[in-house]
Amino acid sequence: MDFAPSQTDPAHTCQHPPVFDDAFFEQLIDLFRWRRDVRRFRTDPVPQALVEELVSMATLAPSVGNSQPWRFISVESRERRQKVIEDFNLCNAEALKTYEGERAARYARLKLSGLREAPIHLAVFCDMETLAGKRLGRLTMPETLSYSVVAAIQILWLAARARGLGLGWVSILHPDVLKKTLDVPAEWQFIAYLCLGYPQEEHEDPELVRSQWQARLAEPGRLLHR
Ligand SMILES: Cc1cc2nc3c(=O)[nH]c(=O)nc-3n(C[C@H](O)[C@H](O)[C@H](O)COP(=O)(O)O)c2cc1C
């Protein structure tokens, strides 16, 4: 797969503000529509420079007080990946026990991670004690720090799709096991475990819709007025 790095250094600045025309907006909507949570990956390698580009893009995200609390770990060791897979299997079995009958059978059929196939594993944390941002915006809502990390993940997700890569978010994990497995500082909160790779398939509808787990909810009435 060809990959040409672009002007993605977050420090890069345009001389003039760009004009986003209608054609760009149409493409942006396509990007939103065709972003998927991917669990079926091809095993082709992903260039390291591409992973770095995506993480770099993610750091353009908004963050409370400009605290930039995101911390990304590329999980490469076979032993560590194996521990994550074992914990996923355990958590998934625990989750299965919470369903009964037809719903349990349906849950058991779902593919809920691409941990074995994905060439890239990224664990994402939030540094809850970062001094950056000088506490601005966090006094009454300390959770805004972790919201900022989710904002970064969303950029990474869309940038990955724009580069032809799929991303799968795995949350069926014990955060404390993950922190221990990856040996991270105590003050880092686990936010997400991301699988990245080239997708086997492209779809406009979510896998959980296709597998009749959860349909998309009806559009009208989402924006309330007070
Ligand atoms: C916070 C979060 C956690 C998620 N955890 C999982 C997970 O553990 N396993 C999984 O298969 N999908 C997971 N997903 C993906 C969702 O199932 C998916 O986003 C949803 O079904 C809609 O599909 P789409 O992302 O393709 O639009 C997660 C998504 C989010 C935002």
mmCIF file of C-alpha atoms and ligand atoms in Angstrom:
data_model
loop_
_atom_site.group_PDB
_atom_site.id
_atom_site.type_symbol
_atom_site.label_atom_id
_atom_site.label_comp_id
_atom_site.label_asym_id
_atom_site.label_seq_id
_atom_site.Cartn_x
_atom_site.Cartn_y
_atom_site.Cartn_z
ATOM 1 C CA MET A 1 0.000 0.000 0.000
ATOM 2 C CA ASP A 2 1.522 3.354 -1.056
ATOM 3 C CA PHE A 3 1.784 5.992 1.589
ATOM 4 C CA ALA A 4 3.042 9.517 1.039
ATOM 5 C CA PRO A 5 3.275 11.586 4.202
ATOM 6 C CA SER A 6 1.536 14.950 3.858
ATOM 7 C CA GLN A 7 1.881 18.272 5.633
ATOM 8 C CA THR A 8 0.580 16.761 8.824
ATOM 9 C CA ASP A 9 3.018 18.226 11.304
ATOM 10 C CA PRO A 10 0.684 19.789 13.895
ATOM 11 C CA ALA A 11 3.106 22.712 14.063
ATOM 12 C CA HIS A 12 2.454 23.407 10.354
ATOM 13 C CA THR A 13 0.420 26.557 9.845
ATOM 14 C CA CYS A 14 -1.292 27.843 6.690
ATOM 15 C CA GLN A 15 -0.433 31.349 5.573
ATOM 16 C CA HIS A 16 -4.125 32.004 4.933
ATOM 17 C CA PRO A 17 -7.205 30.372 6.428
ATOM 18 C CA PRO A 18 -8.374 27.710 3.952
ATOM 19 C CA VAL A 19 -11.752 27.959 2.276
ATOM 20 C CA PHE A 20 -13.764 24.748 2.640
ATOM 21 C CA ASP A 21 -15.969 24.624 -0.437
ATOM 22 C CA ASP A 22 -19.120 22.572 -1.014
ATOM 23 C CA ALA A 23 -17.180 19.774 -2.699
ATOM 24 C CA PHE A 24 -14.998 19.448 0.398
ATOM 25 C CA PHE A 25 -18.082 19.429 2.633
ATOM 26 C CA GLU A 26 -19.648 16.640 0.574
ATOM 27 C CA GLN A 27 -16.471 14.615 0.969
ATOM 28 C CA LEU A 28 -16.374 15.336 4.670
ATOM 29 C CA ILE A 29 -19.904 13.979 5.011
ATOM 30 C CA ASP A 30 -18.820 10.872 3.083
ATOM 31 C CA LEU A 31 -15.972 10.472 5.555
ATOM 32 C CA PHE A 32 -18.393 10.673 8.489
ATOM 33 C CA ARG A 33 -20.786 8.230 6.815
ATOM 34 C CA TRP A 34 -18.104 5.729 5.900
ATOM 35 C CA ARG A 35 -16.211 5.735 9.192
ATOM 36 C CA ARG A 36 -16.799 2.343 10.749
ATOM 37 C CA ASP A 37 -15.798 0.447 13.810
ATOM 38 C CA VAL A 38 -13.721 -2.293 12.183
ATOM 39 C CA ARG A 39 -13.060 -5.755 13.632
ATOM 40 C CA ARG A 40 -12.152 -7.612 10.420
ATOM 41 C CA PHE A 41 -8.655 -6.623 9.385
ATOM 42 C CA ARG A 42 -6.304 -7.681 6.653
ATOM 43 C CA THR A 43 -2.955 -8.628 8.082
ATOM 44 C CA ASP A 44 -0.897 -6.410 5.705
ATOM 45 C CA PRO A 45 1.491 -4.239 7.668
ATOM 46 C CA VAL A 46 0.749 -0.552 8.222
ATOM 47 C CA PRO A 47 3.694 1.812 7.655
ATOM 48 C CA GLN A 48 5.028 3.154 10.945
ATOM 49 C CA ALA A 49 5.098 6.675 9.475
ATOM 50 C CA LEU A 50 1.355 6.417 8.852
ATOM 51 C CA VAL A 51 0.681 5.469 12.481
ATOM 52 C CA GLU A 52 2.800 8.398 13.593
ATOM 53 C CA GLU A 53 0.929 10.699 11.227
ATOM 54 C CA LEU A 54 -2.409 9.613 12.704
ATOM 55 C CA VAL A 55 -1.289 10.089 16.285
ATOM 56 C CA SER A 56 0.089 13.464 15.312
ATOM 57 C CA MET A 57 -3.286 14.412 13.769
ATOM 58 C CA ALA A 58 -5.024 13.310 16.957
ATOM 59 C CA THR A 59 -3.040 15.898 18.903
ATOM 60 C CA LEU A 60 -4.862 18.648 16.966
ATOM 61 C CA ALA A 61 -7.930 17.833 19.074
ATOM 62 C CA PRO A 62 -9.484 20.298 21.494
ATOM 63 C CA SER A 63 -8.677 19.747 25.161
ATOM 64 C CA VAL A 64 -9.862 21.346 28.369
ATOM 65 C CA GLY A 65 -7.578 24.288 29.201
ATOM 66 C CA ASN A 66 -5.377 23.092 26.291
ATOM 67 C CA SER A 67 -4.179 20.403 28.680
ATOM 68 C CA GLN A 68 -3.472 17.831 25.891
ATOM 69 C CA PRO A 69 -3.734 14.952 28.369
ATOM 70 C CA TRP A 70 -3.689 12.141 25.729
ATOM 71 C CA ARG A 71 -0.995 9.494 26.032
ATOM 72 C CA PHE A 72 -0.682 6.871 23.285
ATOM 73 C CA ILE A 73 1.127 3.558 23.617
ATOM 74 C CA SER A 74 1.876 1.367 20.617
ATOM 75 C CA VAL A 75 1.578 -2.147 22.018
ATOM 76 C CA GLU A 76 4.100 -4.233 20.119
ATOM 77 C CA SER A 77 5.308 -6.998 22.420
ATOM 78 C CA ARG A 78 3.770 -10.376 21.634
ATOM 79 C CA GLU A 79 3.471 -11.216 25.355
ATOM 80 C CA ARG A 80 1.650 -8.001 26.158
ATOM 81 C CA ARG A 81 -0.732 -8.418 23.217
ATOM 82 C CA GLN A 82 -1.437 -11.962 24.364
ATOM 83 C CA LYS A 83 -2.300 -10.710 27.876
ATOM 84 C CA VAL A 84 -4.695 -8.155 26.384
ATOM 85 C CA ILE A 85 -6.359 -10.887 24.285
ATOM 86 C CA GLU A 86 -6.701 -13.122 27.363
ATOM 87 C CA ASP A 87 -8.281 -10.299 29.332
ATOM 88 C CA PHE A 88 -10.643 -9.547 26.432
ATOM 89 C CA ASN A 89 -11.714 -13.214 26.338
ATOM 90 C CA LEU A 90 -12.353 -13.153 30.078
ATOM 91 C CA CYS A 91 -14.356 -9.904 29.968
ATOM 92 C CA ASN A 92 -16.299 -11.069 26.931
ATOM 93 C CA ALA A 93 -17.258 -14.303 28.719
ATOM 94 C CA GLU A 94 -18.351 -12.254 31.771
ATOM 95 C CA ALA A 95 -20.445 -10.006 29.527
ATOM 96 C CA LEU A 96 -22.038 -13.004 27.790
ATOM 97 C CA LYS A 97 -23.246 -14.300 31.180
ATOM 98 C CA THR A 98 -25.280 -11.097 31.633
ATOM 99 C CA TYR A 99 -27.566 -12.027 28.710
ATOM 100 C CA GLU A 100 -30.097 -14.806 28.427
ATOM 101 C CA GLY A 101 -31.805 -16.866 25.748
ATOM 102 C CA GLU A 102 -31.842 -15.559 22.191
ATOM 103 C CA ARG A 103 -29.999 -12.341 23.184
ATOM 104 C CA ALA A 104 -27.148 -14.413 24.684
ATOM 105 C CA ALA A 105 -26.958 -16.545 21.549
ATOM 106 C CA ARG A 106 -26.829 -13.408 19.454
ATOM 107 C CA TYR A 107 -24.120 -11.844 21.663
ATOM 108 C CA ALA A 108 -22.027 -14.982 21.384
ATOM 109 C CA ARG A 109 -22.106 -14.716 17.585
ATOM 110 C CA LEU A 110 -20.810 -11.118 17.508
ATOM 111 C CA LYS A 111 -17.223 -10.382 16.596
ATOM 112 C CA LEU A 112 -16.290 -7.746 19.139
ATOM 113 C CA SER A 113 -12.619 -7.229 18.455
ATOM 114 C CA GLY A 114 -9.970 -7.673 15.815
ATOM 115 C CA LEU A 115 -7.243 -8.056 18.429
ATOM 116 C CA ARG A 116 -5.735 -11.165 16.821
ATOM 117 C CA GLU A 117 -5.615 -9.845 13.282
ATOM 118 C CA ALA A 118 -4.948 -6.108 13.643
ATOM 119 C CA PRO A 119 -1.356 -5.203 12.795
ATOM 120 C CA ILE A 120 -1.372 -2.137 15.077
ATOM 121 C CA HIS A 121 -2.540 -1.955 18.692
ATOM 122 C CA LEU A 122 -2.760 1.449 20.359
ATOM 123 C CA ALA A 123 -3.660 1.884 24.018
ATOM 124 C CA VAL A 124 -4.852 5.368 24.886
ATOM 125 C CA PHE A 125 -4.667 6.914 28.336
ATOM 126 C CA CYS A 126 -5.462 10.208 30.009
ATOM 127 C CA ASP A 127 -2.878 11.778 32.303
ATOM 128 C CA MET A 128 -5.154 12.798 35.170
ATOM 129 C CA GLU A 129 -2.405 14.758 36.890
ATOM 130 C CA THR A 130 -1.028 16.753 34.015
ATOM 131 C CA LEU A 131 -0.094 20.287 35.018
ATOM 132 C CA ALA A 132 -0.705 21.507 31.458
ATOM 133 C CA GLY A 133 -3.816 23.665 31.273
ATOM 134 C CA LYS A 134 -3.295 24.826 34.857
ATOM 135 C CA ARG A 135 -6.620 23.268 35.917
ATOM 136 C CA LEU A 136 -8.623 25.633 33.658
ATOM 137 C CA GLY A 137 -12.147 24.259 33.091
ATOM 138 C CA ARG A 138 -11.682 21.247 35.352
ATOM 139 C CA LEU A 139 -12.719 22.510 38.768
ATOM 140 C CA THR A 140 -16.395 21.623 38.512
ATOM 141 C CA MET A 141 -15.997 19.002 35.753
ATOM 142 C CA PRO A 142 -12.773 17.011 36.220
ATOM 143 C CA GLU A 143 -14.094 14.474 33.704
ATOM 144 C CA THR A 144 -13.452 16.998 30.910
ATOM 145 C CA LEU A 145 -9.850 15.784 30.933
ATOM 146 C CA SER A 146 -10.905 12.325 29.719
ATOM 147 C CA TYR A 147 -13.455 13.853 27.315
ATOM 148 C CA SER A 148 -10.469 15.612 25.708
ATOM 149 C CA VAL A 149 -8.802 12.255 25.063
ATOM 150 C CA VAL A 150 -11.974 10.934 23.441
ATOM 151 C CA ALA A 151 -11.965 14.020 21.186
ATOM 152 C CA ALA A 152 -8.431 13.077 20.087
ATOM 153 C CA ILE A 153 -9.496 9.495 19.407
ATOM 154 C CA GLN A 154 -12.324 10.701 17.203
ATOM 155 C CA ILE A 155 -9.872 12.673 15.051
ATOM 156 C CA LEU A 156 -7.600 9.647 14.830
ATOM 157 C CA TRP A 157 -10.560 7.493 13.803
ATOM 158 C CA LEU A 158 -11.586 9.830 10.959
ATOM 159 C CA ALA A 159 -8.009 10.467 9.815
ATOM 160 C CA ALA A 160 -7.428 6.707 9.714
ATOM 161 C CA ARG A 161 -10.502 6.230 7.524
ATOM 162 C CA ALA A 162 -9.363 9.042 5.226
ATOM 163 C CA ARG A 163 -6.083 7.135 4.803
ATOM 164 C CA GLY A 164 -7.898 3.880 3.980
ATOM 165 C CA LEU A 165 -7.341 2.359 7.422
ATOM 166 C CA GLY A 166 -9.938 0.862 9.736
ATOM 167 C CA LEU A 167 -10.046 1.415 13.495
ATOM 168 C CA GLY A 168 -11.784 -0.752 16.079
ATOM 169 C CA TRP A 169 -12.359 0.465 19.640
ATOM 170 C CA VAL A 170 -12.142 -2.311 22.231
ATOM 171 C CA SER A 171 -13.603 -1.565 25.658
ATOM 172 C CA ILE A 172 -14.318 -5.145 26.737
ATOM 173 C CA LEU A 173 -11.279 -5.065 29.021
ATOM 174 C CA HIS A 174 -10.443 -4.575 32.703
ATOM 175 C CA PRO A 175 -8.736 -1.156 32.964
ATOM 176 C CA ASP A 176 -6.638 -2.236 35.969
ATOM 177 C CA VAL A 177 -5.358 -5.339 34.135
ATOM 178 C CA LEU A 178 -4.487 -3.231 31.122
ATOM 179 C CA LYS A 179 -2.623 -0.648 33.204
ATOM 180 C CA LYS A 180 -0.616 -3.412 34.831
ATOM 181 C CA THR A 181 0.085 -5.163 31.517
ATOM 182 C CA LEU A 182 1.402 -1.964 29.980
ATOM 183 C CA ASP A 183 3.154 -0.764 33.129
ATOM 184 C CA VAL A 184 1.851 2.812 32.962
ATOM 185 C CA PRO A 185 1.950 5.460 35.717
ATOM 186 C CA ALA A 186 -0.802 5.175 38.345
ATOM 187 C CA GLU A 187 -2.249 8.566 37.424
ATOM 188 C CA TRP A 188 -2.953 7.531 33.826
ATOM 189 C CA GLN A 189 -6.595 6.612 33.301
ATOM 190 C CA PHE A 190 -7.277 3.960 30.669
ATOM 191 C CA ILE A 191 -9.529 5.371 27.936
ATOM 192 C CA ALA A 192 -9.399 3.057 24.923
ATOM 193 C CA TYR A 193 -7.694 0.151 23.265
ATOM 194 C CA LEU A 194 -7.612 0.669 19.506
ATOM 195 C CA CYS A 195 -6.982 -1.878 16.768
ATOM 196 C CA LEU A 196 -5.767 -0.434 13.479
ATOM 197 C CA GLY A 197 -5.231 -2.003 10.087
ATOM 198 C CA TYR A 198 -6.533 -2.210 6.546
ATOM 199 C CA PRO A 199 -10.154 -3.371 6.622
ATOM 200 C CA GLN A 200 -11.295 -6.555 4.898
ATOM 201 C CA GLU A 201 -14.587 -4.916 3.931
ATOM 202 C CA GLU A 202 -16.097 -1.441 3.554
ATOM 203 C CA HIS A 203 -19.616 -0.714 4.779
ATOM 204 C CA GLU A 204 -21.842 2.310 5.162
ATOM 205 C CA ASP A 205 -23.790 0.704 8.005
ATOM 206 C CA PRO A 206 -22.405 -0.395 11.401
ATOM 207 C CA GLU A 207 -21.629 -4.063 11.955
ATOM 208 C CA LEU A 208 -24.014 -4.107 14.943
ATOM 209 C CA VAL A 209 -26.809 -2.949 12.638
ATOM 210 C CA ARG A 210 -25.978 -5.624 10.069
ATOM 211 C CA SER A 211 -25.942 -8.300 12.745
ATOM 212 C CA GLN A 212 -29.311 -7.044 14.067
ATOM 213 C CA TRP A 213 -27.966 -6.258 17.521
ATOM 214 C CA GLN A 214 -28.931 -2.590 17.543
ATOM 215 C CA ALA A 215 -30.550 -0.588 14.753
ATOM 216 C CA ARG A 216 -29.809 3.071 14.192
ATOM 217 C CA LEU A 217 -32.299 5.171 16.145
ATOM 218 C CA ALA A 218 -34.775 7.336 14.288
ATOM 219 C CA GLU A 219 -33.547 10.826 13.432
ATOM 220 C CA PRO A 220 -36.482 13.117 14.427
ATOM 221 C CA GLY A 221 -36.643 14.495 17.934
ATOM 222 C CA ARG A 222 -32.936 14.351 18.749
ATOM 223 C CA LEU A 223 -32.549 18.106 18.976
ATOM 224 C CA LEU A 224 -34.734 19.396 21.767
ATOM 225 C CA HIS A 225 -35.538 23.058 22.283
ATOM 226 C CA ARG A 226 -35.955 24.756 25.648
HETATM 227 C C1 LIG B 1 -16.477 4.077 23.749
HETATM 228 C C2 LIG B 1 -16.660 2.972 22.730
HETATM 229 C C3 LIG B 1 -16.356 1.669 23.081
HETATM 230 C C4 LIG B 1 -16.534 0.627 22.153
HETATM 231 N N1 LIG B 1 -16.202 -0.667 22.480
HETATM 232 C C5 LIG B 1 -16.354 -1.651 21.569
HETATM 233 C C6 LIG B 1 -15.953 -2.997 21.854
HETATM 234 O O1 LIG B 1 -15.427 -3.327 22.902
HETATM 235 N N2 LIG B 1 -16.140 -3.927 20.908
HETATM 236 C C7 LIG B 1 -16.712 -3.622 19.705
HETATM 237 O O2 LIG B 1 -16.863 -4.512 18.874
HETATM 238 N N3 LIG B 1 -17.081 -2.360 19.399
HETATM 239 C C8 LIG B 1 -16.898 -1.371 20.291
HETATM 240 N N4 LIG B 1 -17.231 -0.100 19.965
HETATM 241 C C9 LIG B 1 -17.734 0.187 18.621
HETATM 242 C C10 LIG B 1 -19.233 0.344 18.602
HETATM 243 O O3 LIG B 1 -19.850 -0.919 18.716
HETATM 244 C C11 LIG B 1 -19.610 1.019 17.287
HETATM 245 O O4 LIG B 1 -19.058 2.297 17.270
HETATM 246 C C12 LIG B 1 -21.115 1.103 17.089
HETATM 247 O O5 LIG B 1 -21.663 -0.174 16.964
HETATM 248 C C13 LIG B 1 -21.474 1.910 15.841
HETATM 249 O O6 LIG B 1 -20.784 1.384 14.724
HETATM 250 P P1 LIG B 1 -19.854 2.307 13.828
HETATM 251 O O7 LIG B 1 -18.743 2.817 14.713
HETATM 252 O O8 LIG B 1 -19.350 1.419 12.732
HETATM 253 O O9 LIG B 1 -20.697 3.452 13.341
HETATM 254 C C14 LIG B 1 -17.041 0.935 20.868
HETATM 255 C C15 LIG B 1 -17.312 2.266 20.521
HETATM 256 C C16 LIG B 1 -17.125 3.274 21.435
HETATM 257 C C17 LIG B 1 -17.409 4.701 21.024
#
